[in-house]
C-alpha atoms as a printed R data frame, in Angstrom:
    type eleno elety resid chain resno        x       y      z
1   ATOM     1    CA   MET     A     1 -211.236 -33.229 74.784
2   ATOM     2    CA   ARG     A     2 -210.895 -35.809 71.940
3   ATOM     3    CA   ILE     A     3 -211.402 -39.442 72.225
4   ATOM     4    CA   ASN     A     4 -211.088 -42.016 69.652
5   ATOM     5    CA   VAL     A     5 -213.604 -45.086 69.639
6   ATOM     6    CA   VAL     A     6 -212.795 -48.608 68.294
7   ATOM     7    CA   SER     A     7 -215.090 -51.646 68.177
8   ATOM     8    CA   ASP     A     8 -214.617 -55.288 66.456
9   ATOM     9    CA   VAL     A     9 -210.714 -55.034 66.498
10  ATOM    10    CA   HIS     A    10 -210.847 -58.947 65.615
11  ATOM    11    CA   GLY     A    11 -207.065 -59.231 65.387
12  ATOM    12    CA   ASN     A    12 -206.121 -55.714 63.912
13  ATOM    13    CA   SER     A    13 -203.345 -54.907 66.139
14  ATOM    14    CA   GLY     A    14 -201.086 -53.031 63.896
15  ATOM    15    CA   ALA     A    15 -203.951 -50.609 63.356
16  ATOM    16    CA   LEU     A    16 -204.950 -50.398 67.088
17  ATOM    17    CA   ALA     A    17 -201.286 -49.581 67.915
18  ATOM    18    CA   LYS     A    18 -201.917 -46.251 66.154
19  ATOM    19    CA   ALA     A    19 -205.833 -45.519 67.255
20  ATOM    20    CA   GLY     A    20 -205.212 -43.191 69.960
21  ATOM    21    CA   GLN     A    21 -202.965 -40.662 68.315
22  ATOM    22    CA   GLY     A    22 -203.985 -37.375 68.386
23  ATOM    23    CA   ALA     A    23 -206.539 -37.894 70.987
24  ATOM    24    CA   ASP     A    24 -206.638 -37.625 74.741
25  ATOM    25    CA   ALA     A    25 -207.792 -41.415 75.459
26  ATOM    26    CA   LEU     A    26 -209.010 -44.692 73.479
27  ATOM    27    CA   VAL     A    27 -212.468 -46.037 74.122
28  ATOM    28    CA   CYS     A    28 -212.481 -49.837 72.992
29  ATOM    29    CA   LEU     A    29 -216.194 -51.515 72.700
30  ATOM    30    CA   GLY     A    30 -214.877 -54.915 72.163
31  ATOM    31    CA   ASP     A    31 -214.334 -57.980 70.004
32  ATOM    32    CA   LEU     A    32 -210.563 -58.007 70.144
33  ATOM    33    CA   VAL     A    33 -210.414 -61.721 69.012
34  ATOM    34    CA   LEU     A    34 -210.457 -62.854 65.745
35  ATOM    35    CA   PHE     A    35 -211.886 -66.516 65.485
36  ATOM    36    CA   LEU     A    36 -212.984 -65.985 61.976
37  ATOM    37    CA   ASP     A    37 -212.617 -63.388 59.221
38  ATOM    38    CA   TYR     A    38 -215.526 -63.556 56.979
39  ATOM    39    CA   ALA     A    39 -213.987 -61.305 54.576
40  ATOM    40    CA   ASP     A    40 -210.637 -63.629 54.582
41  ATOM    41    CA   HIS     A    41 -211.544 -67.085 55.405
42  ATOM    42    CA   SER     A    42 -207.613 -67.518 55.959
43  ATOM    43    CA   ARG     A    43 -207.421 -65.393 59.008
44  ATOM    44    CA   GLY     A    44 -208.651 -66.385 62.328
45  ATOM    45    CA   ILE     A    45 -208.425 -69.338 65.189
46  ATOM    46    CA   PHE     A    46 -210.824 -71.489 63.273
47  ATOM    47    CA   PRO     A    47 -208.666 -72.122 60.130
48  ATOM    48    CA   ASP     A    48 -205.463 -72.058 61.967
49  ATOM    49    CA   LEU     A    49 -207.004 -75.090 63.562
50  ATOM    50    CA   PHE     A    50 -209.111 -76.800 60.847
51  ATOM    51    CA   GLY     A    51 -208.069 -75.037 57.517
52  ATOM    52    CA   VAL     A    52 -209.454 -72.704 54.761
53  ATOM    53    CA   GLU     A    53 -211.800 -75.038 53.147
54  ATOM    54    CA   ASN     A    54 -213.752 -76.177 56.374
55  ATOM    55    CA   ALA     A    55 -213.477 -72.289 57.035
56  ATOM    56    CA   ASP     A    56 -215.138 -71.659 53.734
57  ATOM    57    CA   LEU     A    57 -218.065 -74.168 54.337
58  ATOM    58    CA   ILE     A    58 -218.782 -72.924 57.938
59  ATOM    59    CA   VAL     A    59 -218.989 -69.606 56.868
60  ATOM    60    CA   GLU     A    60 -221.526 -70.621 53.842
61  ATOM    61    CA   LEU     A    61 -223.478 -72.534 56.458
62  ATOM    62    CA   ARG     A    62 -224.235 -69.621 59.000
63  ATOM    63    CA   THR     A    63 -224.508 -67.220 56.382
64  ATOM    64    CA   ALA     A    64 -227.624 -69.588 55.157
65  ATOM    65    CA   CYS     A    65 -228.539 -69.437 58.773
66  ATOM    66    CA   ARG     A    66 -228.052 -73.321 58.711
67  ATOM    67    CA   PHE     A    67 -226.817 -73.059 62.243
68  ATOM    68    CA   ASP     A    68 -227.715 -76.852 63.607
69  ATOM    69    CA   GLU     A    69 -225.260 -78.180 60.656
70  ATOM    70    CA   ALA     A    70 -222.786 -75.646 61.161
71  ATOM    71    CA   ARG     A    71 -222.503 -77.039 64.934
72  ATOM    72    CA   ASP     A    72 -222.711 -80.372 63.468
73  ATOM    73    CA   LEU     A    73 -219.500 -79.505 61.495
74  ATOM    74    CA   GLY     A    74 -217.757 -78.078 64.420
75  ATOM    75    CA   ARG     A    75 -218.325 -81.352 66.484
76  ATOM    76    CA   ARG     A    76 -217.235 -83.549 64.197
77  ATOM    77    CA   LEU     A    77 -213.798 -81.223 63.356
78  ATOM    78    CA   TRP     A    78 -213.016 -81.124 66.938
79  ATOM    79    CA   ALA     A    79 -213.380 -84.935 67.638
80  ATOM    80    CA   GLU     A    80 -211.376 -85.455 64.514
81  ATOM    81    CA   LEU     A    81 -208.636 -83.210 65.603
82  ATOM    82    CA   ALA     A    82 -208.609 -84.981 69.103
83  ATOM    83    CA   VAL     A    83 -207.618 -82.293 71.054
84  ATOM    84    CA   ASP     A    84 -208.609 -80.605 73.982
85  ATOM    85    CA   ARG     A    85 -211.153 -78.031 72.922
86  ATOM    86    CA   GLU     A    86 -210.814 -75.104 75.627
87  ATOM    87    CA   ALA     A    87 -207.227 -75.753 76.004
88  ATOM    88    CA   ALA     A    88 -206.713 -75.139 72.284
89  ATOM    89    CA   ILE     A    89 -209.042 -71.886 72.090
90  ATOM    90    CA   GLU     A    90 -207.615 -70.353 75.319
91  ATOM    91    CA   GLY     A    91 -204.310 -70.722 73.827
92  ATOM    92    CA   ALA     A    92 -204.884 -69.108 70.720
93  ATOM    93    CA   VAL     A    93 -206.799 -66.329 72.064
94  ATOM    94    CA   ARG     A    94 -203.965 -65.708 74.940
95  ATOM    95    CA   ARG     A    95 -201.507 -65.297 72.310
96  ATOM    96    CA   GLN     A    96 -203.918 -62.719 70.337
97  ATOM    97    CA   TYR     A    97 -204.800 -61.122 74.076
98  ATOM    98    CA   GLU     A    98 -201.050 -60.688 74.371
99  ATOM    99    CA   GLU     A    99 -200.410 -58.765 71.166
100 ATOM   100    CA   LEU     A   100 -203.513 -56.574 71.231
101 ATOM   101    CA   PHE     A   101 -203.481 -55.488 74.699
102 ATOM   102    CA   ALA     A   102 -199.943 -54.618 74.518
103 ATOM   103    CA   ALA     A   103 -201.087 -52.095 71.544
104 ATOM   104    CA   PHE     A   104 -203.444 -50.022 73.440
105 ATOM   105    CA   PRO     A   105 -202.433 -46.716 74.517
106 ATOM   106    CA   THR     A   106 -202.467 -44.981 77.950
107 ATOM   107    CA   PRO     A   107 -205.345 -44.232 78.824
108 ATOM   108    CA   THR     A   108 -207.820 -46.703 77.340
109 ATOM   109    CA   TYR     A   109 -211.203 -47.398 78.493
110 ATOM   110    CA   ALA     A   110 -212.524 -50.939 77.287
111 ATOM   111    CA   THR     A   111 -215.260 -53.253 77.734
112 ATOM   112    CA   TYR     A   112 -216.291 -56.956 75.984
113 ATOM   113    CA   GLY     A   113 -217.641 -57.833 72.660
114 ATOM   114    CA   ASN     A   114 -219.549 -61.011 72.471
115 ATOM   115    CA   VAL     A   115 -216.355 -63.021 70.848
116 ATOM   116    CA   ASP     A   116 -214.241 -62.013 73.638
117 ATOM   117    CA   ILE     A   117 -213.191 -64.191 77.077
118 ATOM   118    CA   PRO     A   118 -213.848 -62.149 79.801
119 ATOM   119    CA   GLY     A   119 -211.630 -63.920 82.669
120 ATOM   120    CA   LEU     A   120 -208.784 -63.314 80.591
121 ATOM   121    CA   TRP     A   121 -208.809 -59.632 80.226
122 ATOM   122    CA   ARG     A   122 -207.472 -58.479 83.286
123 ATOM   123    CA   GLU     A   123 -204.185 -60.893 83.060
124 ATOM   124    CA   TYR     A   124 -203.306 -58.824 80.174
125 ATOM   125    CA   ALA     A   125 -204.579 -55.237 80.999
126 ATOM   126    CA   HIS     A   126 -201.709 -53.420 81.736
127 ATOM   127    CA   PRO     A   127 -202.287 -50.030 84.469
128 ATOM   128    CA   GLY     A   128 -203.297 -47.913 81.696
129 ATOM   129    CA   THR     A   129 -206.463 -50.076 80.502
130 ATOM   130    CA   THR     A   130 -209.393 -49.485 82.575
131 ATOM   131    CA   VAL     A   131 -211.909 -52.453 81.806
132 ATOM   132    CA   LEU     A   132 -215.439 -51.702 82.822
133 ATOM   133    CA   ASP     A   133 -218.663 -53.949 82.543
134 ATOM   134    CA   GLY     A   134 -222.150 -52.181 83.967
135 ATOM   135    CA   GLU     A   135 -219.697 -49.692 85.435
136 ATOM   136    CA   ARG     A   136 -219.457 -45.612 84.955
137 ATOM   137    CA   VAL     A   137 -216.334 -43.513 84.986
138 ATOM   138    CA   GLU     A   138 -215.744 -39.841 84.266
139 ATOM   139    CA   ILE     A   139 -213.828 -38.663 81.424
140 ATOM   140    CA   GLY     A   140 -213.319 -35.053 80.829
141 ATOM   141    CA   GLY     A   141 -216.228 -33.782 82.740
142 ATOM   142    CA   LEU     A   142 -218.780 -36.417 80.759
143 ATOM   143    CA   VAL     A   143 -219.804 -39.378 82.349
144 ATOM   144    CA   PHE     A   144 -219.527 -42.708 80.144
145 ATOM   145    CA   GLY     A   145 -221.377 -46.133 80.781
146 ATOM   146    CA   PHE     A   146 -220.384 -49.132 79.546
147 ATOM   147    CA   VAL     A   147 -222.030 -52.426 78.892
148 ATOM   148    CA   GLY     A   148 -220.259 -55.459 77.551
149 ATOM   149    CA   GLY     A   149 -221.000 -58.825 75.787
150 ATOM   150    CA   GLY     A   150 -223.850 -59.674 73.581
151 ATOM   151    CA   LEU     A   151 -227.400 -61.204 74.212
152 ATOM   152    CA   ARG     A   152 -227.957 -65.063 73.350
153 ATOM   153    CA   THR     A   153 -227.814 -66.392 69.655
154 ATOM   154    CA   PRO     A   154 -227.743 -69.554 67.665
155 ATOM   155    CA   MET     A   155 -224.099 -68.492 67.181
156 ATOM   156    CA   ARG     A   156 -223.265 -69.102 70.912
157 ATOM   157    CA   THR     A   157 -220.365 -67.038 70.908
158 ATOM   158    CA   PRO     A   158 -218.204 -67.049 74.240
159 ATOM   159    CA   TYR     A   159 -219.713 -63.781 75.968
160 ATOM   160    CA   GLU     A   160 -223.496 -64.157 75.159
161 ATOM   161    CA   ILE     A   161 -225.849 -63.634 78.369
162 ATOM   162    CA   SER     A   162 -229.530 -63.847 79.375
163 ATOM   163    CA   ASP     A   163 -231.788 -60.400 78.398
164 ATOM   164    CA   GLU     A   164 -232.424 -60.407 82.116
165 ATOM   165    CA   GLU     A   165 -228.273 -60.207 83.019
166 ATOM   166    CA   TYR     A   166 -227.792 -57.772 80.490
167 ATOM   167    CA   ALA     A   167 -230.701 -55.153 81.248
168 ATOM   168    CA   ALA     A   168 -229.443 -55.167 84.962
169 ATOM   169    CA   LYS     A   169 -226.208 -54.100 83.711
170 ATOM   170    CA   VAL     A   170 -227.741 -51.317 82.158
171 ATOM   171    CA   GLU     A   171 -229.929 -50.698 84.689
172 ATOM   172    CA   ALA     A   172 -226.899 -50.360 86.884
173 ATOM   173    CA   LEU     A   173 -225.102 -47.504 85.128
174 ATOM   174    CA   GLY     A   174 -228.264 -44.995 85.853
175 ATOM   175    CA   SER     A   175 -227.764 -41.633 83.525
176 ATOM   176    CA   VAL     A   176 -225.025 -40.923 81.895
177 ATOM   177    CA   ASP     A   177 -223.574 -38.565 79.251
178 ATOM   178    CA   VAL     A   178 -222.432 -41.244 76.954
179 ATOM   179    CA   LEU     A   179 -223.563 -44.790 76.661
180 ATOM   180    CA   CYS     A   180 -220.643 -47.269 75.412
181 ATOM   181    CA   SER     A   181 -222.095 -51.079 74.429
182 ATOM   182    CA   HIS     A   182 -220.798 -53.541 72.149
183 ATOM   183    CA   ILE     A   183 -224.072 -54.527 70.623
184 ATOM   184    CA   PRO     A   184 -226.647 -51.511 69.718
185 ATOM   185    CA   PRO     A   185 -230.231 -50.943 70.714
186 ATOM   186    CA   ASP     A   186 -232.768 -52.856 69.240
187 ATOM   187    CA   VAL     A   187 -233.704 -50.603 66.326
188 ATOM   188    CA   PRO     A   188 -234.070 -52.526 63.141
189 ATOM   189    CA   GLU     A   189 -231.846 -49.687 60.977
190 ATOM   190    CA   LEU     A   190 -229.299 -50.322 63.667
191 ATOM   191    CA   THR     A   191 -229.153 -54.074 63.779
192 ATOM   192    CA   TYR     A   192 -229.531 -55.149 60.158
193 ATOM   193    CA   ASP     A   193 -226.418 -56.153 58.314
194 ATOM   194    CA   THR     A   194 -226.736 -55.405 54.845
195 ATOM   195    CA   VAL     A   195 -223.928 -57.835 53.854
196 ATOM   196    CA   ALA     A   196 -224.804 -60.717 55.994
197 ATOM   197    CA   ARG     A   197 -228.546 -59.771 55.155
198 ATOM   198    CA   ARG     A   198 -229.880 -60.548 58.404
199 ATOM   199    CA   PHE     A   199 -230.814 -58.650 61.918
200 ATOM   200    CA   GLU     A   200 -227.956 -58.980 64.739
201 ATOM   201    CA   ARG     A   201 -229.442 -59.063 68.032
202 ATOM   202    CA   GLY     A   202 -229.866 -55.549 69.643
203 ATOM   203    CA   SER     A   203 -230.421 -54.650 73.065
204 ATOM   204    CA   ARG     A   204 -234.133 -53.796 74.262
205 ATOM   205    CA   ALA     A   205 -232.708 -52.644 77.424
206 ATOM   206    CA   LEU     A   206 -230.263 -50.326 75.717
207 ATOM   207    CA   LEU     A   207 -232.919 -48.691 73.922
208 ATOM   208    CA   ASP     A   208 -235.192 -48.265 76.781
209 ATOM   209    CA   ALA     A   209 -232.396 -46.454 78.697
210 ATOM   210    CA   ILE     A   210 -231.616 -44.485 75.761
211 ATOM   211    CA   ARG     A   211 -235.314 -43.054 75.902
212 ATOM   212    CA   ARG     A   212 -235.503 -43.238 79.690
213 ATOM   213    CA   THR     A   213 -232.227 -41.143 80.620
214 ATOM   214    CA   ARG     A   214 -231.555 -39.328 77.035
215 ATOM   215    CA   PRO     A   215 -227.806 -39.674 77.256
216 ATOM   216    CA   ARG     A   216 -225.710 -37.056 74.561
217 ATOM   217    CA   TYR     A   217 -224.505 -40.069 72.586
218 ATOM   218    CA   ALA     A   218 -225.035 -44.286 72.488
219 ATOM   219    CA   LEU     A   219 -221.819 -45.865 71.120
220 ATOM   220    CA   PHE     A   220 -221.667 -49.492 69.903
221 ATOM   221    CA   GLY     A   221 -220.440 -51.619 67.351
222 ATOM   222    CA   HIS     A   222 -221.195 -55.462 66.479
223 ATOM   223    CA   VAL     A   223 -222.877 -55.026 63.459
224 ATOM   224    CA   HIS     A   224 -220.410 -54.783 60.507
225 ATOM   225    CA   GLN     A   225 -222.346 -53.356 57.575
226 ATOM   226    CA   PRO     A   226 -225.265 -51.724 59.338
227 ATOM   227    CA   LEU     A   227 -228.136 -50.499 57.337
228 ATOM   228    CA   ALA     A   228 -227.881 -47.022 59.067
229 ATOM   229    CA   ARG     A   229 -224.507 -46.329 60.886
230 ATOM   230    CA   ARG     A   230 -226.197 -43.646 62.944
231 ATOM   231    CA   MET     A   231 -229.380 -42.012 63.918
232 ATOM   232    CA   ARG     A   232 -231.268 -40.060 66.480
233 ATOM   233    CA   VAL     A   233 -233.621 -41.917 69.119
234 ATOM   234    CA   ALA     A   234 -235.345 -39.440 71.538
235 ATOM   235    CA   GLY     A   235 -232.434 -37.041 71.081
236 ATOM   236    CA   THR     A   236 -229.625 -39.256 71.848
237 ATOM   237    CA   GLU     A   237 -227.157 -39.390 68.607
238 ATOM   238    CA   CYS     A   238 -226.674 -43.277 68.292
239 ATOM   239    CA   VAL     A   239 -223.435 -44.239 66.505
240 ATOM   240    CA   ASN     A   240 -222.180 -47.315 64.987
241 ATOM   241    CA   VAL     A   241 -218.274 -46.537 65.363
242 ATOM   242    CA   GLY     A   242 -217.375 -48.831 62.848
243 ATOM   243    CA   HIS     A   243 -215.394 -52.379 61.844
244 ATOM   244    CA   PHE     A   244 -212.339 -51.294 62.953
245 ATOM   245    CA   ALA     A   245 -210.894 -54.686 61.837
246 ATOM   246    CA   ALA     A   246 -211.257 -53.975 58.414
247 ATOM   247    CA   THR     A   247 -211.136 -49.947 58.248
248 ATOM   248    CA   GLY     A   248 -208.498 -49.519 60.790
249 ATOM   249    CA   ARG     A   249 -209.807 -45.913 61.740
250 ATOM   250    CA   PRO     A   250 -211.587 -44.923 64.774
251 ATOM   251    CA   TRP     A   251 -214.561 -42.907 65.553
252 ATOM   252    CA   THR     A   252 -213.892 -39.521 67.308
253 ATOM   253    CA   LEU     A   253 -215.684 -37.659 69.789
254 ATOM   254    CA   GLU     A   254 -214.970 -34.224 70.793
255 ATOM   255    CA   TRP     A   255 -216.424 -31.758 73.189
């Protein structure tokens, strides 16, 4: 059995259409939407609305952890644009989702990232795509558990939830063979981004579940340039499957 796994697709529909080649199924760990490409500030919903110069500025502020100033800039730009913010974002996200969900092979098993909008997914997921969050599924004799979204941060991305709500989803999975999430367990080597030079939020609940139930694998993304891409925790192989938007290459699990 061969499963290809991707995360942090961020608009790369061309590579996504090929991501299932040679595999029995594709697993997607979220972040389909591209709001702003930190490597190319001309790409994404933000520069489409506000221009590249403003994208340069907001990346500079966020990278320096000046989040209050970044939010002030965002509020000013939306006020100057004089459009309904939610409608503008939803329209842009819908255009991306239409293309991205059409690129998913059959079968695909997917969960949400922190920049996704869960309420829209079931409108675009075709019959070959199974959306899971706090749920389990058997694939090739192994039990996969999925936990979507991220924890609350100063970035205030669309699908951030409380630690308690996140922990409840992890608890609902019980014991699984492969623990799939968008964010990593709360291990410093797995949460530190070497380019952004900051720790992203990892989940203590995921780490506790790994130590308690010892799945064979814990698969995740979210941290684009991690200090460690894989390490063993309590016998579980923890793997950051990679920044798919940049590499275009899935990570493969075979058994």
